[in-house]
Each structure stands twice: as structure tokens, then as C-alpha cells.
């Protein structure tokens, strides 16, 4: 057995883990893996042939192979497994060693682990890694949360393996405590909403405008050349070209319309309610996944409530593109606002410009729009809302009439546009100096003596209604 010491350890040699460790080895760092499965280990050895990479199924050997301080990344499913792996590792670690949880862990779990491990002298980093299996191999976007000083041990490795936009590495120490996983949760909420908006555009193209799958693919490819340029629009264009291997149909037409979810979208909506930060575009996308799962009820209701015959071709493809771009802007605005609120509430110390910057490459939500968002927070770190940035104001003023038209025509035709209409309603409320919620205050006071404030004098008032 050689006594080589490795720079980096990785637990969990599934496809994400193997790809990440091979990426590390491609960048002149030696890496050592741990997995309970012999099969995963032999796959790593064959895929990593000729590289400075190896592994074991034995935790003792794993710990002995890593140089000090040990830098150990976990790429295992979020939840209990993370605690089990940490408990297995702990007896073999020394004070000052580093554990990085690279899964989509729930941020309160990360806070708990951070505190428990700090008591043992272990530095813990809850870290969002985005980009899927391909990103892990070729360059993901990495959102690191934890102690900034100790992050320096890991920084050279992460900067080497992450995606690049020009000279910028798509990795940053985003803040304290659980901030890395929090930022990844918001990333995923934005991911959910962008996917929903694109799905609504598909619905309008196919069942509204009567376009073929080929036509839809070409249109998304064209959109991807302009302001909507993004990873999700790009892959959408490719999806519509894929033939099914089992039938002679297009694959998209034989995929069930029940969308699954693993939880990060739900968490951001729950946390938004806790913070009192409205993110209805993201909430709508989470709800739509839930509605999609009620297939039997949907089929029954479709018979009970036949759709009206209004003509959805009353919109142009350009108006649809405007509407999707508007939805993208509102979605990012809501996500950034939630980050700003969370940064205050949890004392994360987030820098929104840096977060927008590292989302420009490698991750699922990478999009041309993030250049504008990076500039917006770069020009003004105190920007309270993305909708106040000059360029966004100009764009949104040009877009909103198209959005209203698309939502109106879609609803009249019985096509659900939950993401677009939630975006439009959020915008309409946000830009209304006057809302009808004075009535809600009056109602609360009427039935519960909850008091109200007045427009013409200070204080809290109650009326015997
Ligand atoms: C990423 C993705 C990824 C996420 C999947 C599935 O950034 O690479 O966000 O982390 O797990 O997108 O999420 P759902 O199963 O919840 O759709």
C-alpha cells in the first residue's frame, strides 16, 4: 500500500461524486474517495485511470490517506445520511479538519451540524453545488457557506474545478453559517420558476399557437440567441428534437405530465412565508408541480369543465417572448429580495453582486440576465429591489403590456399560466401605491378589535363598528 497523501477527500462515489473527484484530479490536485460500494470504487478507478485519484471502502484508510488539514467533501443524498456519514468520519478526524457538505441539505440542518462540529474543532461548510452531473465533471457553480478564514484551505481547489466566466471562477464564499445551502435553496426556487415559465411558453406555443415540436425547438433556439439566453432555454430547445426509442413519436410527447420534486422548492416557499417575503412566481411553480401530480382528478375535472373556444392565436410569438422575459426578471427579483431579507435575518453577510456573478456559469439558472443583475448590485450594493435598477425599469416598462395580453388570452383559452400570472400580479401589486388592504385592516378591526392605523394621523385606532 503506497503512503501517498491526497489533497482532497470525497465521500459518495455516485455519478456526481465520481465526476467531481475526477474534475479535482484534472486540476493537479490528488483526490481520494470513500464509498461503501465496491462497484462505485472500481468505476472510479477505471474512469480515473492515469489520474492522481484512488479510493477505498474503509473509513480508517480514507482518513489516513488525506493530508492535513483533511478536506473532505460529502456528495451524498441530503437528510439522515449526511449525519450518518459525519458520525462515521468523526472518530478518525483531527481538530482543524474540514468537512464540506455538497448536497442540497436543508439549511437549518446545516446550522445544527455547523454548531455540533465547531464544538469538536471541525470546520464545516454547507456548500451548494449546481450544474448536475455534467457540471460536477466540467465545472459547477459552487456556493460556500461557513468560516471565511478556514475556507482558504479549500479555495484553490474549488477555484480550479468551478465553471469559469471569462477570468471569473464561479465559486465564492457567500457568507456565514448555513448561507451556502440557503443560497442554493434560493437558486433552486429560481430554477423551479424559470422551468415553469418555459413550460407555460411551450403550452402556449403548442396548444395556443399550434406549433410543431420542431417549430418549438427552433423558436427556443432563436430565443436562446437573445436576451433569454440561458441553460434552461438551451436544453429546452434540444428536448423537443429528441425522438423516442420505443415508439416513432417525439420523446416529449410520451413523457408523463406529473412533475416530481425533492424539496428545495418547497423549502424556499416555506421560508419565504416565515420571513414575510413574497415570492409568488416561485410559490406558483411549486404548486404547479403539486397540481400536476393530481392526474386522475385533472382528467375528471377536464370532462366537467370543458374549455372555452377563445382563440389563443391572438398573441404573437414576440409577445410570448416578452412575457417569458418579464417572468425571468420577476423571478430573479423575488429570489434576490429573499436573499437580501435572509441575509439580515440570519446575519449571513451576503453580497448579492457576488452571488449573481457566480450564478453566471456552471449552474442550472445561468442566464444572460445575470449579467444585468450582477451590474445592478455592483453599481449599487444598497439596491433594495431589482425592479429599481435603471435598465430593469426600462425593460419592464416595455414588457408588461405583452405580459398582460398573454395572461389574458391564455386564461380565456383555458391554458394555465400560473407562473406568468403570479409574476404579473406581483408586479401590479408592487407598483401600486394604493392597494385595497385598508379594507382588510377594517375587517380585522371589525371582527377582532385588531386596531388599524390611519392615513392622516399617527397611532393605533379601534372603532366600534
Ligand atoms: C442543480 C439542481 C439540482 C436539483 C435538481 C432536482 O443546481 O444542479 O438544482 O441540485 O437537485 O434540479 O431538483 P428537484 O428534484 O427538486 O426538481
Coordinates of C-alpha atoms and ligand atoms in Angstrom, one line a residue:
X1 CA 0.0 0.0 0.0
X2 CA 1.6 3.3 -1.0
X3 CA 1.9 6.0 1.6
X4 CA 0.9 8.8 -0.8
X5 CA -1.1 11.6 0.9
X6 CA -4.0 13.1 -1.1
X7 CA -5.1 16.7 -1.2
X8 CA -8.8 16.2 -1.2
X9 CA -11.2 13.5 0.0
X10 CA -14.7 12.8 -1.3
X11 CA -17.4 10.6 0.3
X12 CA -20.1 9.3 -2.0
X13 CA -18.9 8.0 -5.4
X14 CA -22.2 8.0 -7.2
X15 CA -22.1 9.8 -10.6
X16 CA -21.9 13.3 -9.0
X17 CA -19.2 12.3 -6.6
X18 CA -17.1 10.5 -9.3
X19 CA -17.4 13.4 -11.7
X20 CA -16.4 15.9 -9.0
X21 CA -13.4 13.9 -7.9
X22 CA -12.2 13.4 -11.5
X23 CA -12.6 17.1 -12.0
X24 CA -10.4 17.8 -9.0
X25 CA -7.8 15.3 -10.3
X26 CA -7.9 17.1 -13.7
X27 CA -6.7 20.2 -12.0
X28 CA -3.4 18.9 -10.5
X29 CA -4.8 18.0 -7.1
X30 CA -4.7 14.4 -5.9
X31 CA -8.1 13.1 -4.6
X32 CA -9.2 10.1 -2.7
X33 CA -12.7 8.7 -2.5
X34 CA -14.8 6.7 0.0
X35 CA -17.9 4.7 -0.8
X36 CA -19.4 1.6 0.8
X37 CA -19.9 0.1 -2.7
X38 CA -17.0 -1.9 -4.3
X39 CA -18.7 -1.3 -7.7
X40 CA -18.6 2.5 -7.3
X41 CA -15.0 2.3 -6.3
X42 CA -14.0 0.2 -9.3
X43 CA -15.9 2.6 -11.6
X44 CA -13.9 5.4 -10.1
X45 CA -10.6 3.5 -10.7
X46 CA -11.4 2.8 -14.3
X47 CA -12.8 6.3 -15.1
X48 CA -9.8 7.9 -13.3
X49 CA -7.1 5.7 -14.9
X50 CA -3.9 7.8 -15.3
X51 CA -5.1 10.5 -12.9
X52 CA -4.0 11.0 -9.3
X53 CA -7.2 9.6 -7.9
X54 CA -8.0 6.4 -5.9
X55 CA -10.3 5.3 -3.2
X56 CA -11.4 2.8 -0.6
X57 CA -14.4 1.4 1.1
X58 CA -12.7 1.7 4.6
X59 CA -13.1 4.9 6.6
X60 CA -9.9 4.3 8.5
X61 CA -7.9 4.0 5.4
X62 CA -9.7 7.0 3.9
X63 CA -8.8 9.3 6.8
X64 CA -5.2 8.0 6.8
X65 CA -4.7 8.9 3.2
X66 CA -5.6 12.6 3.5
X67 CA -3.1 15.4 4.0
X68 CA -3.6 17.7 7.0
X69 CA -5.9 19.5 7.5
X70 CA -8.2 17.0 5.9
X71 CA -10.5 18.5 3.3
X72 CA -13.4 16.1 2.9
X73 CA -16.4 16.7 0.7
X74 CA -19.7 14.8 1.1
X75 CA -21.7 14.2 -2.0
X76 CA -24.4 12.0 -0.5
X77 CA -28.2 12.4 -0.5
X78 CA -29.4 15.2 1.8
X79 CA -31.0 14.1 5.1
X80 CA -30.1 11.5 7.7
X81 CA -27.3 10.0 5.5
X82 CA -25.3 13.2 6.0
X83 CA -25.4 12.8 9.8
X84 CA -24.5 9.1 9.5
X85 CA -21.5 9.8 7.3
X86 CA -20.3 12.6 9.6
X87 CA -20.7 10.3 12.7
X88 CA -18.6 7.6 10.9
X89 CA -15.9 10.0 9.9
X90 CA -15.6 11.9 13.3
X91 CA -13.5 9.3 15.3
X92 CA -10.9 9.4 12.5
X93 CA -10.6 13.2 12.2
X94 CA -8.4 15.7 14.0
X95 CA -9.1 19.3 15.2
X96 CA -8.9 21.7 12.3
X97 CA -10.1 19.2 9.7
X98 CA -12.7 20.4 7.2
X99 CA -16.0 18.8 6.1
X100 CA -17.9 20.2 3.2
X101 CA -21.5 19.1 2.6
X102 CA -22.0 19.5 -1.1
X103 CA -25.6 18.1 -1.2
X104 CA -28.9 20.0 -1.2
X105 CA -29.2 20.0 2.6
X106 CA -32.0 21.9 4.4
X107 CA -30.3 25.0 5.9
X108 CA -31.5 24.5 9.5
X109 CA -29.8 21.1 9.4
X110 CA -26.6 22.8 8.2
X111 CA -26.7 25.3 11.1
X112 CA -27.1 22.4 13.6
X113 CA -24.2 20.5 12.0
X114 CA -22.1 23.6 11.9
X115 CA -22.5 24.1 15.7
X116 CA -22.1 20.5 16.6
X117 CA -18.9 20.2 14.6
X118 CA -17.5 23.5 15.7
X119 CA -17.6 22.2 19.3
X120 CA -15.3 19.3 18.1
X121 CA -12.9 21.7 16.4
X122 CA -14.1 20.6 12.9
X123 CA -14.7 23.3 10.3
X124 CA -18.0 22.6 8.5
X125 CA -19.0 24.2 5.2
X126 CA -22.6 23.8 3.9
X127 CA -22.0 24.2 0.2
X128 CA -24.4 24.5 -2.7
X129 CA -23.1 22.8 -5.9
X130 CA -25.1 23.3 -9.0
X131 CA -24.8 22.0 -12.5
X132 CA -25.8 18.4 -12.3
X133 CA -23.5 15.5 -13.2
X134 CA -22.0 17.3 -16.2
X135 CA -21.4 20.4 -14.2
X136 CA -19.6 18.3 -11.5
X137 CA -17.3 16.9 -14.2
X138 CA -16.6 20.1 -16.2
X139 CA -17.2 23.0 -13.8
X140 CA -20.1 23.6 -11.4
X141 CA -21.1 26.8 -9.7
X142 CA -20.2 26.5 -6.0
X143 CA -21.8 28.4 -3.2
X144 CA -19.7 28.1 0.0
X145 CA -21.0 29.0 3.5
X146 CA -19.0 28.9 6.7
X147 CA -15.9 30.4 8.2
X148 CA -14.1 32.6 5.7
X149 CA -10.6 32.1 7.2
X150 CA -10.8 28.3 7.1
X151 CA -12.3 28.4 3.6
X152 CA -8.8 29.5 2.4
X153 CA -7.7 25.8 2.7
X154 CA -10.3 24.8 0.1
X155 CA -10.4 27.8 -2.1
X156 CA -7.6 26.9 -4.5
X157 CA -9.3 23.5 -5.2
X158 CA -12.7 25.0 -5.7
X159 CA -11.5 27.9 -7.8
X160 CA -9.7 25.3 -10.1
X161 CA -12.7 23.0 -10.5
X162 CA -15.5 25.5 -10.8
X163 CA -17.0 26.9 -14.0
X164 CA -15.4 30.0 -15.5
X165 CA -17.0 33.1 -17.0
X166 CA -14.1 34.9 -18.6
X167 CA -11.4 35.0 -15.8
X168 CA -14.0 34.7 -13.0
X169 CA -14.3 31.4 -11.2
X170 CA -18.0 30.6 -10.4
X171 CA -17.3 29.9 -6.8
X172 CA -17.5 32.2 -3.7
X173 CA -17.5 32.1 0.0
X174 CA -21.0 33.6 0.1
X175 CA -21.4 34.1 3.9
X176 CA -21.5 32.7 7.4
X177 CA -23.2 29.6 8.8
X178 CA -25.7 27.9 6.6
X179 CA -25.6 30.6 3.9
X180 CA -24.2 28.3 1.2
X181 CA -27.1 26.0 1.5
X182 CA -29.5 28.9 1.8
X183 CA -28.2 30.5 -1.4
X184 CA -28.5 27.1 -3.2
X185 CA -32.1 26.8 -1.9
X186 CA -32.9 30.2 -3.5
X187 CA -31.1 29.1 -6.7
X188 CA -33.4 26.1 -6.8
X189 CA -36.5 28.2 -6.2
X190 CA -35.5 30.4 -9.1
X191 CA -34.8 27.2 -11.1
X192 CA -38.3 25.9 -10.4
X193 CA -39.9 29.2 -11.5
X194 CA -37.9 29.5 -14.7
X195 CA -38.8 26.0 -15.7
X196 CA -42.5 26.7 -15.0
X197 CA -42.4 29.8 -17.2
X198 CA -40.7 27.9 -20.0
X199 CA -43.3 25.1 -19.7
X200 CA -46.1 27.7 -19.9
X201 CA -44.5 29.2 -23.1
X202 CA -44.4 25.6 -24.5
X203 CA -48.1 25.2 -23.7
X204 CA -49.0 28.5 -25.5
X205 CA -46.8 27.6 -28.5
X206 CA -48.2 24.0 -28.9
X207 CA -51.8 24.3 -27.8
X208 CA -52.3 28.0 -28.4
X209 CA -50.3 28.9 -31.5
X210 CA -50.4 25.3 -32.9
X211 CA -46.7 25.0 -33.4
X212 CA -45.0 21.7 -34.1
X213 CA -42.3 20.2 -31.8
X214 CA -39.7 21.1 -34.5
X215 CA -41.1 24.7 -34.7
X216 CA -41.0 25.0 -30.9
X217 CA -37.4 23.7 -30.8
X218 CA -36.4 26.3 -33.4
X219 CA -38.1 29.1 -31.5
X220 CA -36.4 28.3 -28.2
X221 CA -33.1 28.1 -30.1
X222 CA -33.8 31.5 -31.5
X223 CA -34.8 32.9 -28.1
X224 CA -31.5 31.5 -26.8
X225 CA -29.6 33.8 -29.1
X226 CA -31.1 36.9 -27.4
X227 CA -31.9 38.3 -24.0
X228 CA -33.4 35.0 -22.8
X229 CA -30.1 33.2 -23.4
X230 CA -29.8 30.6 -20.6
X231 CA -29.0 27.0 -19.9
X232 CA -32.7 26.1 -19.4
X233 CA -33.9 27.7 -22.7
X234 CA -31.0 25.9 -24.5
X235 CA -31.8 22.4 -23.1
X236 CA -35.5 23.0 -23.8
X237 CA -34.7 23.6 -27.5
X238 CA -32.8 20.3 -27.6
X239 CA -35.5 18.3 -25.7
X240 CA -38.1 18.9 -28.5
X241 CA -35.7 17.3 -31.0
X242 CA -35.3 14.0 -29.2
X243 CA -37.0 11.0 -30.8
X244 CA -38.4 8.3 -28.6
X245 CA -36.6 5.0 -28.8
X246 CA -39.7 2.9 -28.1
X247 CA -42.2 4.4 -30.4
X248 CA -41.9 6.6 -33.5
X249 CA -43.0 9.6 -31.6
X250 CA -41.1 12.6 -30.2
X251 CA -40.0 11.7 -26.7
X252 CA -41.6 14.8 -25.1
X253 CA -45.0 13.6 -26.2
X254 CA -44.7 10.3 -24.3
X255 CA -43.4 11.8 -21.0
X256 CA -45.9 11.9 -18.2
X257 CA -47.0 15.4 -17.2
X258 CA -46.6 14.7 -13.4
X259 CA -43.5 16.6 -12.3
X260 CA -41.6 15.4 -9.2
X261 CA -39.7 17.4 -6.6
X262 CA -37.1 16.7 -4.0
X263 CA -37.9 19.6 -1.6
X264 CA -35.7 22.6 -2.1
X265 CA -38.6 24.5 -3.9
X266 CA -40.9 23.7 -1.1
X267 CA -38.4 24.9 1.5
X268 CA -37.9 28.3 -0.1
X269 CA -41.6 28.9 -0.2
X270 CA -42.0 27.9 3.4
X271 CA -39.1 30.1 4.4
X272 CA -40.4 33.0 2.4
X273 CA -43.6 32.8 4.5
X274 CA -41.5 32.8 7.7
X275 CA -39.6 35.8 6.5
X276 CA -42.7 37.6 5.2
X277 CA -41.0 38.0 1.8
X278 CA -43.4 37.5 -1.2
X279 CA -42.1 35.2 -3.9
X280 CA -45.3 34.2 -5.7
X281 CA -43.7 33.3 -9.0
X282 CA -41.7 30.6 -7.1
X283 CA -44.6 29.6 -5.0
X284 CA -46.7 29.1 -8.1
X285 CA -44.1 26.8 -9.6
X286 CA -44.0 24.7 -6.5
X287 CA -47.9 24.5 -6.5
X288 CA -47.9 23.6 -10.2
X289 CA -45.7 20.5 -9.5
X290 CA -48.2 19.5 -6.8
X291 CA -51.2 20.1 -9.1
X292 CA -49.5 18.1 -11.9
X293 CA -49.5 15.1 -9.6
X294 CA -53.3 15.0 -9.3
X295 CA -53.7 13.4 -12.7
X296 CA -56.9 11.5 -12.1
X297 CA -58.7 14.5 -10.7
X298 CA -57.5 16.6 -13.6
X299 CA -58.9 14.1 -16.0
X300 CA -62.2 14.1 -14.3
X301 CA -62.4 17.9 -14.0
X302 CA -61.5 18.2 -17.7
X303 CA -64.7 16.5 -18.5
X304 CA -66.8 18.6 -16.1
X305 CA -65.3 21.9 -17.2
X306 CA -64.8 21.9 -21.0
X307 CA -62.5 24.7 -22.2
X308 CA -63.9 27.8 -24.0
X309 CA -63.2 28.2 -27.6
X310 CA -61.4 31.6 -27.4
X311 CA -58.6 31.9 -30.0
X312 CA -55.2 31.9 -28.3
X313 CA -53.5 32.8 -31.7
X314 CA -54.5 36.4 -30.7
X315 CA -51.0 36.7 -29.3
X316 CA -47.8 36.9 -31.3
X317 CA -44.7 34.8 -30.6
X318 CA -42.9 38.1 -29.9
X319 CA -45.4 39.0 -27.1
X320 CA -44.8 35.5 -25.7
X321 CA -41.1 36.1 -25.7
X322 CA -41.7 39.4 -23.9
X323 CA -43.8 37.6 -21.3
X324 CA -41.3 34.9 -20.6
X325 CA -38.5 37.5 -20.3
X326 CA -40.7 39.5 -17.9
X327 CA -41.3 36.3 -15.9
X328 CA -37.5 35.7 -15.7
X329 CA -36.9 39.3 -14.4
X330 CA -39.6 39.0 -11.8
X331 CA -38.4 35.5 -10.7
X332 CA -34.8 36.7 -10.2
X333 CA -36.1 39.9 -8.5
X334 CA -38.0 37.8 -6.0
X335 CA -35.1 35.4 -5.4
X336 CA -32.6 38.3 -4.9
X337 CA -35.1 40.0 -2.5
X338 CA -35.4 36.9 -0.4
X339 CA -31.6 36.6 -0.2
X340 CA -31.4 40.2 1.0
X341 CA -34.0 39.6 3.7
X342 CA -32.4 36.4 4.8
X343 CA -29.0 38.0 5.0
X344 CA -30.3 40.4 7.6
X345 CA -32.4 37.9 9.5
X346 CA -29.7 35.1 9.7
X347 CA -26.8 37.5 9.7
X348 CA -25.3 35.8 6.7
X349 CA -23.4 38.8 5.3
X350 CA -24.4 38.0 1.7
X351 CA -23.0 40.1 -1.1
X352 CA -25.7 39.9 -3.9
X353 CA -23.3 41.1 -6.6
X354 CA -21.0 38.1 -5.9
X355 CA -23.9 35.7 -5.8
X356 CA -25.3 36.9 -9.2
X357 CA -21.7 36.7 -10.5
X358 CA -21.2 33.0 -9.6
X359 CA -24.6 32.1 -11.0
X360 CA -23.5 33.3 -14.5
X361 CA -21.7 30.0 -15.2
X362 CA -21.9 26.3 -14.4
X363 CA -25.3 26.3 -12.6
X364 CA -28.8 25.4 -13.8
X365 CA -30.1 29.0 -13.7
X366 CA -27.2 30.5 -15.6
X367 CA -28.6 33.2 -17.9
X368 CA -27.6 36.3 -19.8
X369 CA -29.9 38.3 -17.5
X370 CA -27.5 37.6 -14.6
X371 CA -25.0 40.0 -16.3
X372 CA -27.5 42.8 -15.8
X373 CA -28.3 41.6 -12.2
X374 CA -24.5 41.5 -11.4
X375 CA -24.2 45.1 -12.7
X376 CA -27.3 46.2 -10.8
X377 CA -25.9 45.1 -7.4
X378 CA -22.3 46.1 -8.5
X379 CA -23.5 49.7 -9.3
X380 CA -25.4 49.9 -6.0
X381 CA -24.8 47.4 -3.2
X382 CA -27.7 49.1 -1.3
X383 CA -30.2 48.3 -4.1
X384 CA -33.3 47.4 -2.2
X385 CA -35.1 45.7 -5.1
X386 CA -34.0 44.6 -8.6
X387 CA -37.1 46.4 -10.0
X388 CA -35.5 49.7 -9.0
X389 CA -32.4 49.3 -11.3
X390 CA -32.5 51.7 -14.3
X391 CA -32.1 49.1 -17.0
X392 CA -34.7 46.8 -15.5
X393 CA -37.1 49.7 -15.2
X394 CA -36.7 50.4 -18.9
X395 CA -37.1 46.7 -19.8
X396 CA -40.1 46.1 -17.6
X397 CA -41.9 49.2 -18.9
X398 CA -41.5 47.8 -22.4
X399 CA -42.7 44.4 -21.4
X400 CA -45.7 44.5 -19.2
X401 CA -48.4 45.2 -21.7
X402 CA -47.4 42.0 -23.6
X403 CA -47.5 40.1 -20.3
X404 CA -51.0 41.2 -19.6
X405 CA -52.1 40.3 -23.0
X406 CA -50.6 36.8 -22.9
X407 CA -52.1 36.1 -19.5
X408 CA -55.5 37.4 -20.6
X409 CA -55.5 35.3 -23.8
X410 CA -54.2 32.2 -22.1
X411 CA -56.8 32.3 -19.3
X412 CA -59.6 32.9 -21.8
X413 CA -58.4 29.8 -23.7
X414 CA -58.3 27.7 -20.5
X415 CA -54.5 27.5 -20.6
X416 CA -53.0 27.7 -17.1
X417 CA -50.2 30.3 -16.8
X418 CA -49.7 30.2 -13.1
X419 CA -46.1 31.5 -13.2
X420 CA -46.7 34.3 -15.7
X421 CA -49.9 35.5 -13.9
X422 CA -48.2 35.3 -10.5
X423 CA -45.4 37.4 -11.9
X424 CA -47.8 39.9 -13.4
X425 CA -49.9 40.1 -10.2
X426 CA -46.8 40.6 -8.1
X427 CA -45.7 43.4 -10.4
X428 CA -49.1 45.1 -10.4
X429 CA -49.2 45.0 -6.6
X430 CA -45.6 46.1 -6.2
X431 CA -46.1 49.1 -8.4
X432 CA -49.4 50.2 -6.7
X433 CA -49.0 53.0 -4.3
X434 CA -52.6 52.2 -3.3
X435 CA -53.8 48.7 -2.5
X436 CA -57.2 47.7 -1.2
X437 CA -55.7 46.3 2.0
X438 CA -57.1 49.2 4.0
X439 CA -60.3 47.2 3.8
X440 CA -58.6 44.1 5.3
X441 CA -57.4 46.3 8.2
X442 CA -61.0 47.5 8.7
X443 CA -62.3 43.9 8.6
X444 CA -59.7 42.8 11.1
X445 CA -60.7 45.5 13.5
X446 CA -64.4 44.8 12.9
X447 CA -64.3 41.2 13.9
X448 CA -61.3 41.0 16.2
X449 CA -60.6 44.6 17.5
X450 CA -57.1 44.2 16.0
X451 CA -56.9 48.0 15.5
X452 CA -55.8 49.9 12.4
X453 CA -53.5 52.8 11.5
X454 CA -54.9 55.9 9.7
X455 CA -53.6 57.9 6.7
X456 CA -54.0 61.3 8.4
X457 CA -52.6 60.8 11.9
X458 CA -50.2 58.6 13.9
X459 CA -51.3 55.9 16.4
X460 CA -53.4 52.8 16.5
X461 CA -57.2 53.1 16.4
X462 CA -60.2 50.9 17.1
X463 CA -63.8 51.5 16.1
X464 CA -67.0 50.0 17.5
X465 CA -68.3 49.0 14.0
Ligands
LIG1 C1 -28.7 21.9 -9.6 C2 -30.1 21.3 -9.3 C3 -30.1 20.1 -8.5 C4 -31.5 19.6 -8.1 C5 -32.3 19.2 -9.3 C6 -33.6 18.4 -8.9 O1 -28.5 23.0 -9.2 O2 -27.8 21.1 -10.1 O3 -30.8 22.3 -8.6 O4 -29.4 20.4 -7.3 O5 -31.4 18.6 -7.3 O6 -32.6 20.2 -10.1 O7 -34.5 19.2 -8.1 P1 -36.0 18.7 -7.9 O8 -36.0 17.2 -7.8 O9 -36.5 19.3 -6.6 O10 -36.7 19.2 -9.1

